[in-house]
Coordinates of C-alpha atoms in Angstrom, one line a residue:
M1 CA -2.0 -22.4 -3.8
S2 CA -2.5 -19.9 -0.8
R3 CA -5.5 -19.0 1.0
L4 CA -6.3 -15.4 2.4
V5 CA -7.9 -15.8 6.4
A6 CA -7.7 -12.4 7.3
V7 CA -6.6 -8.7 6.2
A8 CA -6.6 -6.2 9.5
P9 CA -6.0 -2.7 7.6
A10 CA -4.6 0.6 11.1
L11 CA -4.4 3.7 11.1
P12 CA -3.1 6.5 14.0
A13 CA -5.3 8.0 15.6
N14 CA -4.4 11.9 14.6
V15 CA -6.7 12.3 11.8
Y16 CA -7.8 15.8 10.5
P17 CA -9.6 17.0 7.4
Q18 CA -7.3 17.7 4.2
E19 CA -8.6 21.6 4.3
Q20 CA -6.6 21.7 8.0
I21 CA -3.8 20.0 7.0
T22 CA -3.2 22.1 4.3
E23 CA -3.2 25.2 6.3
V24 CA -1.1 23.8 8.5
I25 CA 1.9 22.2 6.3
G26 CA 1.5 25.2 3.6
P27 CA 3.4 27.5 5.1
L28 CA 6.1 24.7 5.4
L29 CA 6.6 24.0 2.4
V30 CA 6.1 27.2 0.6
P31 CA 7.6 29.6 3.3
P32 CA 7.4 33.4 2.7
G33 CA 9.1 34.9 0.0
T34 CA 8.4 32.2 -2.3
S35 CA 6.6 32.8 -5.4
P36 CA 2.9 33.7 -4.5
G37 CA 2.0 31.0 -7.4
R38 CA 3.8 28.1 -5.5
R39 CA 1.5 28.2 -2.9
T40 CA -1.5 28.8 -5.5
A41 CA -0.1 25.6 -6.4
L42 CA -0.6 24.0 -3.7
D43 CA -4.0 24.4 -2.8
R44 CA -4.7 23.7 -6.3
F45 CA -3.3 19.9 -6.1
H46 CA -4.1 19.4 -1.9
A47 CA -8.2 20.2 -3.4
A48 CA -7.8 17.9 -6.7
S49 CA -5.8 14.9 -4.9
G50 CA -9.2 13.2 -4.6
V51 CA -8.3 13.4 0.0
A52 CA -11.1 14.2 2.3
S53 CA -9.0 13.7 5.5
R54 CA -5.7 11.5 6.2
H55 CA -4.6 9.9 9.9
L56 CA -1.2 10.9 10.5
A57 CA 1.9 9.8 12.6
L58 CA 2.1 12.7 15.1
P59 CA -0.2 15.6 15.8
L60 CA -0.7 17.8 13.1
E61 CA 0.9 21.1 15.3
Q62 CA 4.1 18.8 15.7
Y63 CA 5.1 19.2 12.2
P64 CA 7.1 22.8 12.2
G65 CA 9.5 21.2 14.8
L66 CA 9.8 18.1 12.5
T67 CA 13.3 19.1 10.6
T68 CA 15.7 16.4 10.7
F69 CA 16.1 13.0 8.8
R70 CA 16.7 11.6 12.6
A71 CA 14.0 12.6 14.1
A72 CA 11.8 11.8 11.3
N73 CA 13.5 7.8 10.9
D74 CA 13.3 7.7 14.9
H75 CA 9.8 8.5 15.0
F76 CA 8.5 6.2 12.0
V77 CA 10.7 3.0 14.3
R78 CA 8.7 3.6 17.5
L79 CA 5.4 4.4 16.2
G80 CA 5.7 2.7 13.1
T81 CA 6.3 -0.7 15.4
E82 CA 3.1 0.2 17.3
L83 CA 0.9 0.3 14.5
A84 CA 2.4 -2.8 13.5
A85 CA 2.1 -4.9 16.4
H86 CA -1.9 -3.5 16.7
A87 CA -2.5 -4.5 13.1
C88 CA -0.6 -8.1 13.1
L89 CA -2.8 -8.7 16.5
D90 CA -5.8 -7.4 14.9
A91 CA -5.1 -9.8 12.1
L92 CA -4.3 -13.3 13.7
S93 CA -7.2 -12.6 16.0
A94 CA -9.6 -12.5 13.0
A95 CA -8.6 -15.3 11.6
G96 CA -8.1 -17.4 15.0
L97 CA -4.5 -18.2 15.5
Q98 CA -2.0 -17.3 17.6
P99 CA 1.4 -15.2 17.2
E100 CA 3.1 -18.7 18.1
E101 CA 1.5 -20.5 15.1
V102 CA 3.2 -17.9 12.8
D103 CA 5.8 -19.5 10.5
Y104 CA 6.7 -16.7 8.5
L105 CA 6.6 -13.1 8.3
L106 CA 7.6 -10.2 5.4
F107 CA 7.3 -6.8 6.5
T108 CA 7.5 -4.2 3.7
S109 CA 7.9 -0.2 3.9
V110 CA 9.7 2.6 2.1
T111 CA 9.3 5.5 4.7
G112 CA 11.5 4.8 7.1
V113 CA 14.5 2.3 7.9
S114 CA 16.1 0.3 10.8
A115 CA 18.3 -2.4 11.5
P116 CA 16.9 -4.6 12.5
S117 CA 14.1 -4.0 10.9
L118 CA 10.8 -3.5 12.4
D119 CA 9.7 -7.3 11.8
A120 CA 12.4 -8.1 14.3
L121 CA 11.1 -5.6 16.5
L122 CA 7.9 -7.4 16.5
V123 CA 8.7 -10.5 17.6
E124 CA 9.1 -10.5 20.7
R125 CA 6.5 -7.3 21.2
I126 CA 3.5 -9.8 20.2
G127 CA 4.9 -13.2 20.8
L128 CA 5.9 -14.2 17.7
R129 CA 8.4 -17.2 17.1
P130 CA 12.2 -16.4 17.6
D131 CA 12.6 -19.4 15.1
L132 CA 10.3 -17.8 12.6
T133 CA 11.2 -16.9 8.7
R134 CA 11.7 -13.5 8.3
M135 CA 11.8 -11.0 4.7
P136 CA 11.8 -7.3 4.9
S137 CA 11.6 -5.7 2.0
F138 CA 12.1 -2.4 1.1
G139 CA 11.9 0.1 -2.0
L140 CA 8.6 -1.4 -3.9
G141 CA 7.4 1.8 -2.7
C142 CA 3.5 1.8 -3.2
A143 CA 3.8 -1.5 -5.3
G144 CA 5.1 -3.5 -1.8
G145 CA 1.8 -4.6 -0.3
A146 CA 0.4 -6.4 -3.8
A147 CA 4.4 -8.0 -4.2
G148 CA 3.9 -8.6 -0.5
L149 CA 0.6 -11.1 -1.3
A150 CA 2.5 -12.5 -4.5
R151 CA 5.9 -13.2 -2.6
V152 CA 4.2 -14.9 0.7
A153 CA 2.0 -17.0 -1.9
D154 CA 4.8 -18.1 -3.3
H155 CA 6.2 -19.2 0.0
L156 CA 3.6 -20.8 0.9
T157 CA 3.4 -23.0 -2.1
G158 CA 6.3 -24.6 -1.0
H159 CA 5.6 -25.0 2.3
P160 CA 1.8 -25.5 2.3
D161 CA 1.4 -26.6 5.8
Q162 CA 2.5 -23.0 7.2
V163 CA 1.0 -19.5 8.2
A164 CA 2.2 -16.4 6.8
L165 CA 2.2 -12.8 7.7
L166 CA 2.4 -10.0 5.5
V167 CA 2.6 -6.6 7.4
S168 CA 3.3 -3.0 6.0
V169 CA 4.0 0.1 7.5
E170 CA 3.9 3.1 5.7
L171 CA 4.7 6.7 7.7
C172 CA 4.6 9.1 5.0
S173 CA 3.7 12.3 6.6
L174 CA 7.4 11.6 8.2
T175 CA 9.4 12.0 4.8
L176 CA 7.3 15.8 4.4
Q177 CA 10.6 18.2 3.5
Q178 CA 10.1 21.7 4.3
G179 CA 10.7 24.5 2.4
D180 CA 10.5 22.7 -0.5
P181 CA 8.1 24.3 -2.9
S182 CA 8.8 21.9 -6.3
T183 CA 5.8 20.4 -7.8
A184 CA 6.4 16.9 -6.8
N185 CA 6.5 17.7 -2.7
L186 CA 3.1 19.7 -3.1
V187 CA 1.3 16.8 -4.9
S188 CA 2.8 14.4 -2.3
S189 CA 1.6 16.6 0.5
G190 CA -1.8 16.8 -0.5
L191 CA -1.5 12.7 -1.4
F192 CA 0.1 10.5 0.8
G193 CA -1.2 9.5 4.2
D194 CA 0.0 7.3 6.9
G195 CA -1.2 3.9 7.8
A196 CA -0.3 -0.2 8.1
A197 CA -2.5 -3.3 7.4
A198 CA -1.4 -6.9 8.0
V199 CA -2.7 -10.3 6.1
V200 CA -3.0 -13.5 7.6
M201 CA -2.1 -16.2 4.9
V202 CA -1.6 -20.4 5.0
G203 CA -0.9 -22.7 3.0
D204 CA -3.3 -25.3 1.2
A205 CA -2.5 -28.0 3.8
H206 CA -3.3 -26.0 6.9
P207 CA -6.3 -26.3 8.5
A208 CA -7.1 -22.8 8.2
A209 CA -7.2 -23.4 4.3
T210 CA -11.1 -24.3 3.8
E211 CA -12.7 -23.6 0.6
Q212 CA -14.5 -20.4 2.5
R213 CA -11.3 -18.7 2.0
T214 CA -10.2 -16.5 -0.6
A215 CA -7.8 -18.8 -2.9
V216 CA -4.2 -16.6 -4.3
L217 CA -4.2 -18.1 -8.2
D218 CA -1.1 -16.6 -9.4
S219 CA 1.2 -13.1 -9.9
R220 CA 2.8 -11.5 -12.0
S221 CA 5.9 -8.3 -12.1
R222 CA 6.6 -6.0 -14.7
L223 CA 8.9 -3.6 -14.6
Y224 CA 8.5 -0.9 -17.6
P225 CA 12.2 0.1 -19.5
G226 CA 13.3 3.7 -19.4
T227 CA 10.9 5.1 -16.5
T228 CA 13.2 5.0 -13.4
D229 CA 12.7 8.7 -13.3
Q230 CA 9.4 8.5 -12.9
L231 CA 8.8 7.2 -8.9
G232 CA 10.8 6.7 -6.4
W233 CA 13.2 8.5 -3.5
D234 CA 15.8 11.3 -4.2
V235 CA 17.4 10.5 -0.6
G236 CA 19.5 13.2 0.4
D237 CA 20.8 15.3 4.0
S238 CA 16.7 16.1 4.9
G239 CA 15.7 12.8 4.0
F240 CA 13.4 11.1 1.2
R241 CA 12.2 13.7 -0.9
I242 CA 9.6 12.3 -3.7
V243 CA 10.5 12.0 -7.3
L244 CA 6.8 12.0 -9.0
S245 CA 6.4 12.3 -12.3
A246 CA 3.3 13.8 -14.0
G247 CA 3.5 11.1 -16.7
L248 CA 3.2 8.3 -14.7
P249 CA -0.5 7.5 -15.5
K250 CA 0.8 7.6 -19.2
V251 CA 3.0 5.2 -18.4
I252 CA 0.1 3.2 -16.9
E253 CA -2.3 3.8 -19.4
K254 CA 0.2 2.4 -22.6
N255 CA 1.4 -0.5 -20.8
L256 CA -1.2 -2.4 -18.3
A257 CA -3.3 -3.9 -20.1
E258 CA -1.4 -5.9 -21.9
D259 CA 0.3 -7.4 -18.5
V260 CA -3.2 -7.4 -17.2
T261 CA -4.4 -9.8 -20.1
A262 CA -0.7 -11.7 -20.0
M263 CA -1.9 -12.9 -16.5
L264 CA -5.6 -13.7 -17.3
D265 CA -4.6 -15.6 -20.5
R266 CA -3.1 -18.4 -18.3
H267 CA -6.3 -19.1 -16.3
D268 CA -8.3 -18.9 -19.6
L269 CA -10.0 -15.2 -18.2
K270 CA -10.4 -12.0 -19.9
V271 CA -11.1 -8.9 -18.6
R272 CA -14.8 -8.8 -19.0
D273 CA -14.4 -11.9 -16.4
V274 CA -12.6 -10.0 -13.8
G275 CA -15.3 -9.4 -10.8
A276 CA -13.7 -7.8 -8.3
W277 CA -10.3 -5.0 -9.0
V278 CA -8.2 -4.4 -6.2
V279 CA -6.5 -1.2 -7.1
H280 CA -3.9 0.6 -5.2
A281 CA -5.4 3.9 -4.1
G282 CA -2.5 6.2 -6.1
G283 CA -4.3 9.0 -6.7
P284 CA -7.1 10.1 -8.9
R285 CA -4.8 10.3 -12.4
V286 CA -3.4 6.8 -11.5
L287 CA -6.8 5.3 -11.2
D288 CA -8.3 6.9 -13.8
A289 CA -5.6 5.4 -15.7
V290 CA -5.9 2.2 -14.9
R291 CA -9.9 2.6 -15.8
D292 CA -8.7 3.9 -19.2
S293 CA -6.7 0.9 -19.9
L294 CA -8.5 -2.0 -19.5
D295 CA -11.6 -0.5 -20.4
L296 CA -13.5 -0.7 -17.0
D297 CA -16.7 1.0 -16.1
E298 CA -16.1 4.1 -13.3
S299 CA -18.1 1.8 -10.6
V300 CA -15.4 -1.0 -10.3
L301 CA -12.7 1.6 -8.5
R302 CA -15.5 2.6 -5.7
V303 CA -13.3 1.4 -3.0
S304 CA -10.5 2.2 -4.1
R305 CA -11.7 6.3 -4.6
E306 CA -13.5 5.4 -1.0
V307 CA -10.4 4.6 0.4
L308 CA -8.1 7.5 -1.1
A309 CA -10.9 9.8 0.1
A310 CA -10.9 8.9 3.7
V311 CA -6.9 8.0 4.2
G312 CA -4.9 9.7 1.3
N313 CA -2.4 7.0 -0.6
L314 CA -0.9 4.7 2.1
S315 CA 1.8 3.7 -0.1
S316 CA 2.2 0.0 -0.3
A317 CA -0.5 -0.4 2.9
S318 CA -3.0 1.1 0.4
V319 CA -3.9 -2.0 -1.0
L320 CA -4.0 -3.8 1.6
H321 CA -6.8 -1.4 3.0
V322 CA -8.6 -1.4 -0.5
L323 CA -8.5 -5.4 -0.1
A324 CA -10.1 -5.1 3.4
S325 CA -12.6 -3.3 2.3
T326 CA -13.5 -5.4 -1.0
L327 CA -12.9 -8.4 1.9
R328 CA -16.2 -7.1 3.8
D329 CA -18.2 -5.8 0.4
A330 CA -18.2 -9.9 -0.2
P331 CA -18.2 -10.8 -4.2
P332 CA -20.0 -13.1 -5.4
P333 CA -19.2 -16.6 -5.3
G334 CA -16.4 -18.2 -7.4
T335 CA -15.6 -14.5 -8.4
P336 CA -12.1 -13.9 -9.6
G337 CA -10.2 -10.8 -8.7
V338 CA -7.1 -8.8 -9.8
V339 CA -4.8 -6.5 -7.0
L340 CA -2.9 -3.9 -9.0
A341 CA -0.2 -1.8 -7.5
F342 CA 2.4 0.6 -9.0
G343 CA 6.3 1.5 -7.7
P344 CA 9.4 2.6 -8.3
G345 CA 10.9 1.1 -11.1
V346 CA 8.2 1.8 -13.0
G347 CA 6.9 -1.4 -11.4
V348 CA 3.3 -3.2 -11.3
E349 CA 2.7 -6.1 -9.0
M350 CA -0.7 -8.0 -9.9
V351 CA -2.6 -10.8 -8.1
L352 CA -4.7 -13.0 -9.9
L353 CA -7.7 -13.8 -6.5
R354 CA -11.0 -16.2 -6.6
W355 CA -13.3 -15.4 -4.0
P356 CA -14.7 -18.5 -1.9
G357 CA -17.7 -20.6 -3.3
E358 CA -18.7 -21.7 -6.6
A359 CA -19.8 -19.3 -9.5
S360 CA -23.9 -19.7 -10.6

């Protein structure tokens, strides 16, 4: 078992209302000469996204000039490292720990690439030890934050005296595909935002692993056969082009309950026993699918919908922002919680938590 010590979300300083973003990027995606119906569709998708505002890596007026994969990826490395450093230092400060105390670092992203990866760039920048163990991850997509919690917990089970740091950076706006009026591109251009998050976790033998820390009890991963064309990237000359199927919510609604139930069964728990649902803010239809599959009351998804409205879908960082907000709300002592996120595969990552204290 391991413990969550601190969660720190981070967002770029450039924040805009959804309507302003639509006004600026609309002509980039649907250029003059394109069928007028495509612009009507873009406006409709953006308005129905559940997003009220988003933070962007670059000032909005710079996006018309972002026309090459190289330029976008250069921004990712520079700005992503800055945002990751900010999140990591905030999380460590909240945990009362110093960077040199970190033994294990897991980095996840799906919106940019670099070698050395951003986790390596963080070592000197924030004062991490050069002998810490690093594990960069690419390809888990929106599931990366939940998978990161699970894999860090796995590491700490075998290294119970260690401190681990999970960091997610997603600069989704840098993947904007100009001149592509496809439905997937129009939908994603209104849904995804930019952000990062860092989580400090410790093993049970570490002095910071007190009973006042949220415990990570278990995790489960599942890939759904025949769904590899539902979600992901089509990588081409212009960079990352979104693959986003309208059938994704149906995949979730059909399969999720069985997998969540299987994880809960190992701990003699039922869906009704779970007092906190930390669900990746993937979009209105994704949240609806989770609610309907598990027969949840709409109120339990309030935090996820609030995060979606405030910052959009932050890919792997999204569920960590929801986790940070949930921790601030302080669920009742002893409450079981479930973290859920979905990514390419299609895959679902689930993590079982227990809030500190004894249930009344």
